[in-house]
Every structure is written in C-alpha cells, then in structure tokens.
PDB file of C-alpha atoms in Angstrom:
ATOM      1  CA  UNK A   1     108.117  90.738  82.282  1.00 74.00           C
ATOM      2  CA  UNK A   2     107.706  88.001  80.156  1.00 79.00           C
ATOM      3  CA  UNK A   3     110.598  85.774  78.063  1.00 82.00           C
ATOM      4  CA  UNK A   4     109.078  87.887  74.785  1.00 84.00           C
ATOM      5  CA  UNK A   5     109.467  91.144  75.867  1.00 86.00           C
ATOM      6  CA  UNK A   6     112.867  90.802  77.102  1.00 88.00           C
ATOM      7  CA  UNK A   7     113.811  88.978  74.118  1.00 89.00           C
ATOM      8  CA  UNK A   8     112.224  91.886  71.669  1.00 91.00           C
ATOM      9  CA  UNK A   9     114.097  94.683  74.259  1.00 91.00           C
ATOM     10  CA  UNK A  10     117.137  93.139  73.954  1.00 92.00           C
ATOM     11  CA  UNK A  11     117.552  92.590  70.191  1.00 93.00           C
ATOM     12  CA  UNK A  12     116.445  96.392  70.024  1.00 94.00           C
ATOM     13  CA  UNK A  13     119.300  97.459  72.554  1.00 93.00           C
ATOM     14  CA  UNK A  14     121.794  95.167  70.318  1.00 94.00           C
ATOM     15  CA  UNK A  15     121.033  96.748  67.108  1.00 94.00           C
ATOM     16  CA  UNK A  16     121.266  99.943  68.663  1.00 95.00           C
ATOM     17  CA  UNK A  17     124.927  99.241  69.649  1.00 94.00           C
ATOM     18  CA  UNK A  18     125.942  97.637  66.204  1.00 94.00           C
ATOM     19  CA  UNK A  19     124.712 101.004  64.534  1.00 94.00           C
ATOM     20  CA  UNK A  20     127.237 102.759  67.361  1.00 93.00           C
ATOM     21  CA  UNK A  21     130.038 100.049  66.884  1.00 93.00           C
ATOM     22  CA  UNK A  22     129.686  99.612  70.664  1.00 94.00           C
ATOM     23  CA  UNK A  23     129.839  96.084  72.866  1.00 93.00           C
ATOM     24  CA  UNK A  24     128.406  95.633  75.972  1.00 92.00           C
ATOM     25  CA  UNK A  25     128.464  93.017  78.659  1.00 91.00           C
ATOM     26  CA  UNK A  26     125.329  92.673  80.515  1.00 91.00           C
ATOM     27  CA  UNK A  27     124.870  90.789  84.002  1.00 89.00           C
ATOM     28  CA  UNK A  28     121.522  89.343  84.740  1.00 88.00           C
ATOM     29  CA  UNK A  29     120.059  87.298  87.491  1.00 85.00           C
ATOM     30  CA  UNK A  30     118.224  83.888  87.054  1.00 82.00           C
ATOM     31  CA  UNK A  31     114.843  84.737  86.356  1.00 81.00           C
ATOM     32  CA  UNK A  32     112.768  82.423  84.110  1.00 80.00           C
ATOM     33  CA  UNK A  33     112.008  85.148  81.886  1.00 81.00           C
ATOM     34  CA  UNK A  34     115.971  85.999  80.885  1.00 84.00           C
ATOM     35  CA  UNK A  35     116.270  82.698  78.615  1.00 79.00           C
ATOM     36  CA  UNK A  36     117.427  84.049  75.126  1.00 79.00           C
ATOM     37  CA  UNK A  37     117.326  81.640  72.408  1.00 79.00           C
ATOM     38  CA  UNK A  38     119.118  84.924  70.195  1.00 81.00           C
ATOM     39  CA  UNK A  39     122.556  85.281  68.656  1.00 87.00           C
ATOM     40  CA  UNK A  40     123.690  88.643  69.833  1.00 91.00           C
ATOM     41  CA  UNK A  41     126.480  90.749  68.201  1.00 93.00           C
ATOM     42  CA  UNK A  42     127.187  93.539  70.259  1.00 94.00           C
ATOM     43  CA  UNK A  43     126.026  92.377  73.883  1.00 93.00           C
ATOM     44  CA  UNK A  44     127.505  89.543  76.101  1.00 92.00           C
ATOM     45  CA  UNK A  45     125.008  88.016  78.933  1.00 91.00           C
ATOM     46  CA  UNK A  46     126.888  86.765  82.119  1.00 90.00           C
ATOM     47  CA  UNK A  47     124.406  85.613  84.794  1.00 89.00           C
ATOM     48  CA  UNK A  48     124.950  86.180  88.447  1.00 87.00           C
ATOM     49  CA  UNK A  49     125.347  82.609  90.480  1.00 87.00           C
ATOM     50  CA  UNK A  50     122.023  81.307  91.788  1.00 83.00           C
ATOM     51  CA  UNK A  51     120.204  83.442  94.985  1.00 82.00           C
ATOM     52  CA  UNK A  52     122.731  85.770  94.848  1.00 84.00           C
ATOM     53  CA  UNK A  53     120.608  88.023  92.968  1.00 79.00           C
ATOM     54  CA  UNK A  54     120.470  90.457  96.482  1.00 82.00           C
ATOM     55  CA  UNK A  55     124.289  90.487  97.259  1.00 87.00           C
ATOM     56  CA  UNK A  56     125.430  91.205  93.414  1.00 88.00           C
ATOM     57  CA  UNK A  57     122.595  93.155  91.573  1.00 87.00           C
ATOM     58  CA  UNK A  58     123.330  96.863  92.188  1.00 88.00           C
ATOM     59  CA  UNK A  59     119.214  97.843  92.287  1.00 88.00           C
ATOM     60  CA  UNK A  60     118.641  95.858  95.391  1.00 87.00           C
ATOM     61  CA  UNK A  61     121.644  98.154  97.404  1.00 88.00           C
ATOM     62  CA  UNK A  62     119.623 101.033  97.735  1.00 88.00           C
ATOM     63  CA  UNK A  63     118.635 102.186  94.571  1.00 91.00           C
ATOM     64  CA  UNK A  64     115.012 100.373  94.287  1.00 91.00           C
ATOM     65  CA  UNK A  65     114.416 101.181  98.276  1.00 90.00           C
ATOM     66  CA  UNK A  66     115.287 104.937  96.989  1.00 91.00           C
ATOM     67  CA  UNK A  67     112.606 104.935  94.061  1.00 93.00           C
ATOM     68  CA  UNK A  68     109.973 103.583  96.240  1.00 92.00           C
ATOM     69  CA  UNK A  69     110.251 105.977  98.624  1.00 91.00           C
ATOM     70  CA  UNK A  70     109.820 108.834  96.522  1.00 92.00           C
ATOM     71  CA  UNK A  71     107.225 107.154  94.418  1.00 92.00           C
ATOM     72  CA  UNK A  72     105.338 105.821  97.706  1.00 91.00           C
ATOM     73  CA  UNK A  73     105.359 109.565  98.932  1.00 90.00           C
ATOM     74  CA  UNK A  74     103.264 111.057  95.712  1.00 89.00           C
ATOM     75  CA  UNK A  75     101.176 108.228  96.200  1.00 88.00           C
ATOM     76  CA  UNK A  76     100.550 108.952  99.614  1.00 87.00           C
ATOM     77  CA  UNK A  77     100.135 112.354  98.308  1.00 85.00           C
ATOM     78  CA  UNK A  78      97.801 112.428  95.700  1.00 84.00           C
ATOM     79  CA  UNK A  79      95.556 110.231  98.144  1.00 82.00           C
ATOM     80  CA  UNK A  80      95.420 113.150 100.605  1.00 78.00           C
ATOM     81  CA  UNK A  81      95.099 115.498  98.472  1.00 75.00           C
ATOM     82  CA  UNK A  82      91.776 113.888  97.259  1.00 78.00           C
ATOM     83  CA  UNK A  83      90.591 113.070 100.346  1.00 75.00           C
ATOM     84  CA  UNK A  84      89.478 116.512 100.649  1.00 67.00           C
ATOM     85  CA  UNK A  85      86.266 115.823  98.789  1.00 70.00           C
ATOM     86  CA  UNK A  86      86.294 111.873  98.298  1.00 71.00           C
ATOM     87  CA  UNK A  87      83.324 110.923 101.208  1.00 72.00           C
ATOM     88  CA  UNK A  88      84.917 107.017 100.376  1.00 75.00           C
ATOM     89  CA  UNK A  89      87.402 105.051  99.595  1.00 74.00           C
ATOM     90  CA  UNK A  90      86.084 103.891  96.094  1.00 78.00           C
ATOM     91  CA  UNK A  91      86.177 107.881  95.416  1.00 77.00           C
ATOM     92  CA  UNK A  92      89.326 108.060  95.103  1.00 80.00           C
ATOM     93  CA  UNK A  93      91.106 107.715  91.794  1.00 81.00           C
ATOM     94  CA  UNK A  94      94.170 107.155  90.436  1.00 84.00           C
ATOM     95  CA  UNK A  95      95.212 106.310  86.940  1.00 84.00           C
ATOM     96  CA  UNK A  96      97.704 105.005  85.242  1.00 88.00           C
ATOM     97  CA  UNK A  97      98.702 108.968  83.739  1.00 85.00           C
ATOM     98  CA  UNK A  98      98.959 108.998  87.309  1.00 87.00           C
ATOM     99  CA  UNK A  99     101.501 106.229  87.867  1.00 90.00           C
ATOM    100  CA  UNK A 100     103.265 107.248  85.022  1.00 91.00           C
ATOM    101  CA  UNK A 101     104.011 110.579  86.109  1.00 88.00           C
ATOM    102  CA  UNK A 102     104.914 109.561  89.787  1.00 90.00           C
ATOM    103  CA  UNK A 103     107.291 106.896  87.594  1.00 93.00           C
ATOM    104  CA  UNK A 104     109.211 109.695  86.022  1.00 91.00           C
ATOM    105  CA  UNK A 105     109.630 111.645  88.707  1.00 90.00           C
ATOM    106  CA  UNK A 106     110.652 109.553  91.169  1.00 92.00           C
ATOM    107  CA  UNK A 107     113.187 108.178  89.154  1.00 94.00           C
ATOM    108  CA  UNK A 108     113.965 111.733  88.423  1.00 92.00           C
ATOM    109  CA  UNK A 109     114.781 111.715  92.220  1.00 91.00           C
ATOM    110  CA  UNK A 110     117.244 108.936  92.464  1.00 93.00           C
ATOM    111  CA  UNK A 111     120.576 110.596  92.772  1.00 91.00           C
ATOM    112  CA  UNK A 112     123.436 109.446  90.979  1.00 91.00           C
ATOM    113  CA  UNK A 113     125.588 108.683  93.961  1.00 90.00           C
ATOM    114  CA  UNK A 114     122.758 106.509  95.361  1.00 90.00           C
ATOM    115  CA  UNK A 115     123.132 104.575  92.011  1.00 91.00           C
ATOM    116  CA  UNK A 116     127.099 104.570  91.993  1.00 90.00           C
ATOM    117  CA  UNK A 117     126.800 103.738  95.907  1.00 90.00           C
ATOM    118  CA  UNK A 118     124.765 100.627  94.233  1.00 90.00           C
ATOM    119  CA  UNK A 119     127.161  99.326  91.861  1.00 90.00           C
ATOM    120  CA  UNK A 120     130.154  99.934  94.491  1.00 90.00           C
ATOM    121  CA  UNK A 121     128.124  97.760  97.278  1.00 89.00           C
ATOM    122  CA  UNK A 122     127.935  95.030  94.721  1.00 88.00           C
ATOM    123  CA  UNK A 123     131.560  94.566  94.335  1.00 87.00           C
ATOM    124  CA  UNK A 124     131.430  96.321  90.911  1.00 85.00           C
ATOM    125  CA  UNK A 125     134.774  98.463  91.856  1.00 78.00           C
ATOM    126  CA  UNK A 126     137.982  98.505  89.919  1.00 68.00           C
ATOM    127  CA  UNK A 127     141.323  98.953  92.035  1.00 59.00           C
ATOM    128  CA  UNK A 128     145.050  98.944  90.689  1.00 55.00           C
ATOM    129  CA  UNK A 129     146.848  98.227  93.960  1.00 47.00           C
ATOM    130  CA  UNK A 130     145.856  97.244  97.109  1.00 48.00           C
ATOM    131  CA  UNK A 131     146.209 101.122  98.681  1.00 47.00           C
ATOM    132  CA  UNK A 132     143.769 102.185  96.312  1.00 51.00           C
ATOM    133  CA  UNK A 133     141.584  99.345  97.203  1.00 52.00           C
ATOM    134  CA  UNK A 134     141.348 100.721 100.767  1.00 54.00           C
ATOM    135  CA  UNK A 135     140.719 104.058 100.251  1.00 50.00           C
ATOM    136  CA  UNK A 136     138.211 102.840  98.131  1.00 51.00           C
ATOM    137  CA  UNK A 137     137.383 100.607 100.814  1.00 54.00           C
ATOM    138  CA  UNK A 138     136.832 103.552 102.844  1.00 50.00           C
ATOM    139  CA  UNK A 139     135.026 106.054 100.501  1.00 54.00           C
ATOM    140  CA  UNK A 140     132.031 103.169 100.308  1.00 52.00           C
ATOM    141  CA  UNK A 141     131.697 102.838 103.695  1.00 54.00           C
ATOM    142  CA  UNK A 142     131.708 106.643 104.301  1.00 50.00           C
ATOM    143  CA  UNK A 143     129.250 106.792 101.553  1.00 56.00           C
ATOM    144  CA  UNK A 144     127.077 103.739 102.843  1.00 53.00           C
ATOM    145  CA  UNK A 145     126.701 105.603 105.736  1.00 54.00           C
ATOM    146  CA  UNK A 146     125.397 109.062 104.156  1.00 54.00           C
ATOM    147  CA  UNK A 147     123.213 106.795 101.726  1.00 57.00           C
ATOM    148  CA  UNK A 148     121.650 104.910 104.688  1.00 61.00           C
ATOM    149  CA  UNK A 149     120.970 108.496 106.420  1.00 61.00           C
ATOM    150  CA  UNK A 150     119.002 109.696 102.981  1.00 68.00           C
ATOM    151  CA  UNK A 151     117.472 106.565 103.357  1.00 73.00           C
ATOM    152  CA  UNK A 152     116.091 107.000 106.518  1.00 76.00           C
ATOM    153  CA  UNK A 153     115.367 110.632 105.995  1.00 85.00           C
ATOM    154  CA  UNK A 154     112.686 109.743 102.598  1.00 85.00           C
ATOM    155  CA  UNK A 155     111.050 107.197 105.357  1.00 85.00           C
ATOM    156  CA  UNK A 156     111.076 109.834 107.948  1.00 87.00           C
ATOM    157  CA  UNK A 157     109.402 112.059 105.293  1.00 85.00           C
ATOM    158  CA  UNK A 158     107.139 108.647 104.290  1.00 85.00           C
ATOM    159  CA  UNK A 159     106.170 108.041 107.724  1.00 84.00           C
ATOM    160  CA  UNK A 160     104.773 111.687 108.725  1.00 84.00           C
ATOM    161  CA  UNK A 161     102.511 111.605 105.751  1.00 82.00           C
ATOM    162  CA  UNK A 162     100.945 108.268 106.568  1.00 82.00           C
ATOM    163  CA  UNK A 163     100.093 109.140 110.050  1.00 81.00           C
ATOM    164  CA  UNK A 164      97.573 111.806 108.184  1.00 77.00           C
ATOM    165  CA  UNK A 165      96.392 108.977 105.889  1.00 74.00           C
ATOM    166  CA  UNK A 166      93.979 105.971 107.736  1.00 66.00           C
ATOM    167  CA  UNK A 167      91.520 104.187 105.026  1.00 58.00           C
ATOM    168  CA  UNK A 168      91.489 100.745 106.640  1.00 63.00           C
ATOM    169  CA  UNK A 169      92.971  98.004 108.707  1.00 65.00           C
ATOM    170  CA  UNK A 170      96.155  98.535 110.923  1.00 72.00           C
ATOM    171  CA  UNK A 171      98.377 101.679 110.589  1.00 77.00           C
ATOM    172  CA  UNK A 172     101.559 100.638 108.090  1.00 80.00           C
ATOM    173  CA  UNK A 173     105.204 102.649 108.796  1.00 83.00           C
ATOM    174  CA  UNK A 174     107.086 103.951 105.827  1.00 84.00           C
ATOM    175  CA  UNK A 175     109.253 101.046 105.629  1.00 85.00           C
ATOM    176  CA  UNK A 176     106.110  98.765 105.544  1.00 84.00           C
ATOM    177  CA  UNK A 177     105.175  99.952 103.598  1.00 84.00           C
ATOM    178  CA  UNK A 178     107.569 100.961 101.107  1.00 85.00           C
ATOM    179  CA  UNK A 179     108.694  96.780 101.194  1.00 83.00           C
ATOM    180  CA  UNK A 180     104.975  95.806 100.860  1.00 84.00           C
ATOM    181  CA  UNK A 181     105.442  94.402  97.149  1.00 82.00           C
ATOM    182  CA  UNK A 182     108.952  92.734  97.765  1.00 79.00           C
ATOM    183  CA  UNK A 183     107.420  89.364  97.552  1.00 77.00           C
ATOM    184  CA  UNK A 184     105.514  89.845  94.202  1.00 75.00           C
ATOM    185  CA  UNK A 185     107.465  88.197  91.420  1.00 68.00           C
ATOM    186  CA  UNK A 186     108.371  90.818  88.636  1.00 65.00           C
ATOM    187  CA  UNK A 187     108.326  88.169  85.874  1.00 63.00           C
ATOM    188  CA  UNK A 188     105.337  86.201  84.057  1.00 58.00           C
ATOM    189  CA  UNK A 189     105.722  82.894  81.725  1.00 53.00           C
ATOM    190  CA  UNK A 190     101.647  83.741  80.774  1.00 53.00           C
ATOM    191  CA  UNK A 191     101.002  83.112  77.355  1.00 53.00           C
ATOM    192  CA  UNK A 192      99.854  86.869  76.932  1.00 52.00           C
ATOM    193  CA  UNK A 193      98.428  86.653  73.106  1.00 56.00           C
ATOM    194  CA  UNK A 194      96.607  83.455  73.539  1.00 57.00           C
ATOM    195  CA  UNK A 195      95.247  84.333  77.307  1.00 55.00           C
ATOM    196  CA  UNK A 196      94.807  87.808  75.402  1.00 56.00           C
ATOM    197  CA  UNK A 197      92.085  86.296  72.805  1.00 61.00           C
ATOM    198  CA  UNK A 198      90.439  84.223  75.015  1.00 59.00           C
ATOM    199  CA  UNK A 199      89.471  87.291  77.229  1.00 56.00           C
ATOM    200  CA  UNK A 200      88.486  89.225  74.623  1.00 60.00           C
ATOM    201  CA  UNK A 201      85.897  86.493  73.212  1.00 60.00           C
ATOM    202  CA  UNK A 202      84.552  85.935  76.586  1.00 55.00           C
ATOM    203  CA  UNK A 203      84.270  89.496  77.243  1.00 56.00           C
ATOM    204  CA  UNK A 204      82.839  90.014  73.830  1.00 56.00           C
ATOM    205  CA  UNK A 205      80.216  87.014  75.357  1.00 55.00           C
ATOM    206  CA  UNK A 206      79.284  88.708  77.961  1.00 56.00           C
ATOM    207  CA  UNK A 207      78.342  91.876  76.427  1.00 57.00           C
ATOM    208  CA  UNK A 208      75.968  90.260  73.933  1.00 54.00           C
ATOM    209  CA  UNK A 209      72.975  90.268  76.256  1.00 54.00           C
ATOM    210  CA  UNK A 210      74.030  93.428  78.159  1.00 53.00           C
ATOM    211  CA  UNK A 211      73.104  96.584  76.917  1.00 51.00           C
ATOM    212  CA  UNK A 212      76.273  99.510  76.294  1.00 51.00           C
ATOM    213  CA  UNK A 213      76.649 101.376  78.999  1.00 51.00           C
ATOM    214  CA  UNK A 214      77.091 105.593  78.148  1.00 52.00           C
ATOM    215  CA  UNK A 215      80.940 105.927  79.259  1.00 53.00           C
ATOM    216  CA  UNK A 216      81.615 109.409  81.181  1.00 57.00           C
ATOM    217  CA  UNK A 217      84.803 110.818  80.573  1.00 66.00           C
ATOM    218  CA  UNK A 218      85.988 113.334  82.635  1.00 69.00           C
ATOM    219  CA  UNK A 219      86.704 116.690  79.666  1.00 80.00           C
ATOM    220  CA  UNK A 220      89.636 118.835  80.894  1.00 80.00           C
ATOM    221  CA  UNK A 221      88.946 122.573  81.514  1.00 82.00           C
ATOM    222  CA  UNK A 222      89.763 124.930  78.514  1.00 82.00           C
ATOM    223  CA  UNK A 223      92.407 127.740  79.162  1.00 79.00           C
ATOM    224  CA  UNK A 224      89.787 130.485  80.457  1.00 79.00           C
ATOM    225  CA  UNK A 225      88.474 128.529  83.104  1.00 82.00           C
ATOM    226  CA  UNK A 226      92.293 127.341  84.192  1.00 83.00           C
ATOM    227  CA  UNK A 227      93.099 131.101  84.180  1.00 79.00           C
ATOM    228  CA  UNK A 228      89.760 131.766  86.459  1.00 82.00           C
ATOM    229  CA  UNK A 229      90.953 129.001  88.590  1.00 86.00           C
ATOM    230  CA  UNK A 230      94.601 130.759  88.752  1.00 84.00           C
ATOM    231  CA  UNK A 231      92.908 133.745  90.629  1.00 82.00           C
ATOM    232  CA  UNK A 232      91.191 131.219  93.007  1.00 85.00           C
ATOM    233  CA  UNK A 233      94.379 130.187  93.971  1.00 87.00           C
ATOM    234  CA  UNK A 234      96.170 133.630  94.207  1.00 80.00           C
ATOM    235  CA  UNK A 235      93.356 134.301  96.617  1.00 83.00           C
ATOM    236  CA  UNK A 236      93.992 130.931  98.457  1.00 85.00           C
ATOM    237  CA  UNK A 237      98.023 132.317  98.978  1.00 83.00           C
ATOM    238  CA  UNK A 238      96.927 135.446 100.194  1.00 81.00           C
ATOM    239  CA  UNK A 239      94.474 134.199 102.846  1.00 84.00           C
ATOM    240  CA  UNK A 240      96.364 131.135 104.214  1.00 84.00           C
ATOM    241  CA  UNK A 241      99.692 130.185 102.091  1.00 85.00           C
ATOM    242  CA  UNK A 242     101.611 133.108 101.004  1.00 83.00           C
ATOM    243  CA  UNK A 243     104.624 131.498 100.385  1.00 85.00           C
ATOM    244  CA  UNK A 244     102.823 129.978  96.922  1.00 85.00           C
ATOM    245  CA  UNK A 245     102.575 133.658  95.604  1.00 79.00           C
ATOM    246  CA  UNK A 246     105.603 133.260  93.480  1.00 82.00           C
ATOM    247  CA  UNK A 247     105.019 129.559  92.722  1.00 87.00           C
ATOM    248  CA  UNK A 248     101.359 130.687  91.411  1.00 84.00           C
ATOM    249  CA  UNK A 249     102.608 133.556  89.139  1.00 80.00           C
ATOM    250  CA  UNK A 250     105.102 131.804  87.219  1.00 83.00           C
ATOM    251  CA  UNK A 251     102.114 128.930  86.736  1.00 85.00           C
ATOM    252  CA  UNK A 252      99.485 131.846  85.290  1.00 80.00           C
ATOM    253  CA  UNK A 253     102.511 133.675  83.275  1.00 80.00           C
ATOM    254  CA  UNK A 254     103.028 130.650  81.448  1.00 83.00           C
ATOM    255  CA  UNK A 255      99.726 129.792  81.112  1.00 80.00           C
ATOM    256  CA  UNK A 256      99.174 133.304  79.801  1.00 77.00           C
ATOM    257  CA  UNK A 257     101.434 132.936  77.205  1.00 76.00           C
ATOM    258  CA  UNK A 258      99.579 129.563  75.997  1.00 81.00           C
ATOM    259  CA  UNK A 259      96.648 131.273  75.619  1.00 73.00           C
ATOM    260  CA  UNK A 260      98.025 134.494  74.116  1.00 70.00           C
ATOM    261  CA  UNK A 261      99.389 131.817  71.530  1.00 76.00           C
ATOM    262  CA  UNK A 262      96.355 130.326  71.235  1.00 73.00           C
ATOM    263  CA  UNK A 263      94.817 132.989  69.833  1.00 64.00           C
ATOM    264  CA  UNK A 264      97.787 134.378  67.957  1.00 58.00           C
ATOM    265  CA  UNK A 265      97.519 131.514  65.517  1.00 53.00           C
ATOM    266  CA  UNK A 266      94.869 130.976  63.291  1.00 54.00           C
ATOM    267  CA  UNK A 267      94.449 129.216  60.630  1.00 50.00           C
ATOM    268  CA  UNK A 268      94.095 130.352  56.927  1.00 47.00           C
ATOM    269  CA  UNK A 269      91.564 130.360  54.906  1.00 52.00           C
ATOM    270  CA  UNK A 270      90.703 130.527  50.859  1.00 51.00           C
ATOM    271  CA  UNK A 271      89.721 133.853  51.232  1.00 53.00           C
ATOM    272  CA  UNK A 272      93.307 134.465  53.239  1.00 51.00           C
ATOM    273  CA  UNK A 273      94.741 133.445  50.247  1.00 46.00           C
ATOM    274  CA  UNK A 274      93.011 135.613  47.576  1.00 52.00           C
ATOM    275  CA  UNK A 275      93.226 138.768  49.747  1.00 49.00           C
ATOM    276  CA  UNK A 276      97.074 138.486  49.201  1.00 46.00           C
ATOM    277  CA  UNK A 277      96.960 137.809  45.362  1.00 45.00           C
TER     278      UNK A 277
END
C-alpha cells in the first residue's frame, strides 16, 4: 500500500457515500502510508494511539489469523496436489489466478462471528448500563473461547497437511507457518511511476542485444476433451473414491449444458437473413 492508493481508495469510498447521503467514521492505525492531504465530506479519520495498532484494530483479534489459515491450507493444497507429477520444486506453479481465487475463498470462509468476535475484543462494544455490560462481558469471553477452539481446529487441519508436504529445510507447524509473514510491512513509500519507468527502460536495454524468446502459453482444453476427462474421473470414483460420484455428476451435468449451449447458438448469417425475407 502506498500513500496514493489509499488516497485514490478513499476519495472513491467518500463519493460513494455523498451519492448515498451517508457519513462514516473510519479508525486507522499509524502507518506512513494513511497521511491524507484530502478534504473529505462524508468520512471522518480518527487514528488509533501509537503501537496500539494490535490491542485496538479488530483484524489482528482473530480475523487475519482466520484468513490465513484457510488461505495457507489451499496453498498447501494445490502444492500437493501437483506434486503428483512435478519431479522438482521449480515444477511447481502457482499464479496469481491462483492467489486470487484462494483470496476469495478464504475470505469467503471467515465467519461473521469471527469478525464480530474481532470488533468486540477491541473494545468496539456499546453498553447502556453496567448489567448489560457484564453479560456482554460474558458473551465475549464465552465466544473468545469457541473462536480460539476454531482457531486451533483450521491449524489442526493446517498442520496434518504439512506433515505430507517436505520441499526443503526444517519441517514448519501450522502456526509457523501461518505467522511466517507477520514481520513484512504491508505499506510502501516507493515512488511506483518513476521506479516504474526506470525498469521499463532498463529492461527495454537489456533486450536490445537479446534475441525474443517464443513465449509458451499453456491453451485450456475445449469442452470435448473436459467432457472425456469427466469419464476419467467417473472411472477414478468407481475404482478408489466413490464418495465423488455425486460431486462428479453435477460437474459433467453442468458442463453438459455449456456445451449443449454451445452449439445451440450460432450465429447468423446474410444468407440467414434473406431466407426469412
């Protein structure tokens, strides 16, 4: 994140809000990258005190450590899975479809009580009378203590995939490796259009002398040879997962009706058009 983007993100939220007459107030910590130079309408900014970023920002109480794990677990996944026929390390590809994907659904995977446990473990709670505030009290520490059991399940989960998974150096556990990037600083005060141009000219350098390499890219399979690989897999369930049967036929009777679509439309031609005159 850089002072730019955040600026440009947050003049798009605020206009968003004027054209819905809303106001909001937004809390942010101290990074070097939240200093707006802006006049905004429809949002206040209130920053948290100095290095209390971990005790008052609602991500850091659970709902971050929740992401990773599920995010951590398709990587984990998807590394297995090719593994199968990758001989090395370098073999083994992932892209940034890839990370996107995991992105979605992990987030897709972060309940909403794990966020509202969040906000709650920051002190963002609202009590009328000091009753309420204990049984409120009381419902978050119930709740920390189911959260912190979910948490230790996903690592659970984390941990029995990694103990399949070896491609170097010492063994990591799921919460190693889950806290591995903790450290590495999510904001950047890089001048990113002039560093930008300067790479590009000494890339474009570089490649004056070298000769253009032929670029291979990988051409998805068309709908017949999906539909071949379909029965592959049926045959796969019968011999040694059977409990994929029903997962496998709703994936070929969708994929049916693609291509039964597929062919269904076509498109018209001049002569179409006179044989209806």
């Amino acid at each position: 994140m850089t002072s730019n983007l955040f600026t440009d993100w947050l003049i798009t939220i605020n206009n968003q809000m004027k054209k819905k007459k809303r106001k909001n107030l937004l809390f942010l910590d101290n990074a070097p990258c939240h200093v707006i130079n802006q006049d905004l309408s429809n949002i206040k900014l209130v920053f948290f005190p100095p290095n209390t970023t971990s005790k008052c920002q609602p991500l850091d109480h659970g709902v971050i450590h929740s992401f990773k794990c599920f995010y951590r677990q398709k990587l984990v996944k998807h590394i297995i899975a090719q593994c199968t026929l990758a001989q090395t390390a370098a073999q083994i590809s992932i892209t940034v479809l890839d990370a996107i994907k995991w992105i979605e659904i992990s987030w897709k995977n972060v309940t909403e009580k794990t966020i509202k446990n969040g906000f709650r473990a920051a002190g963002f709670t609202h009590s009328s009378s000091t009753s309420s505030s204990c049984a409120i009290d009381m419902d978050i520490d119930v709740e920390a203590d189911i959260e912190l059991n979910n948490s230790d399940n996903l690592l659970q989960q984390l941990d029995s995939l990694l103990t399949h998974l070896q491609i170097g150096g010492p063994q990591l556990t799921a919460a190693e490796f889950v806290n591995i990037d903790s450290c590495i600083p999510t904001f950047n005060e890089w001048d990113d259009y002039e560093h930008l141009e300067t790479y590009i000219q000494v890339t474009q350098d570089d490649n004056e002398d070298e000769e253009e390499e032929e670029v291979l890219v990988e051409q998805p399979p068309n709908l017949s040879e999906v539909l071949k690989m379909i029965r592959k897999l049926h045959f796969f369930a019968s011999i040694e997962q059977p409990q994929l049967h029903n997962l496998i036929s709703d994936l070929e009777s969708q994929l049916t009706d693609i291509y039964l679509d597929s062919k269904a439309v076509k498109q018209s031609s001049i002569i179409d058009y006179f044989s209806y005159c």
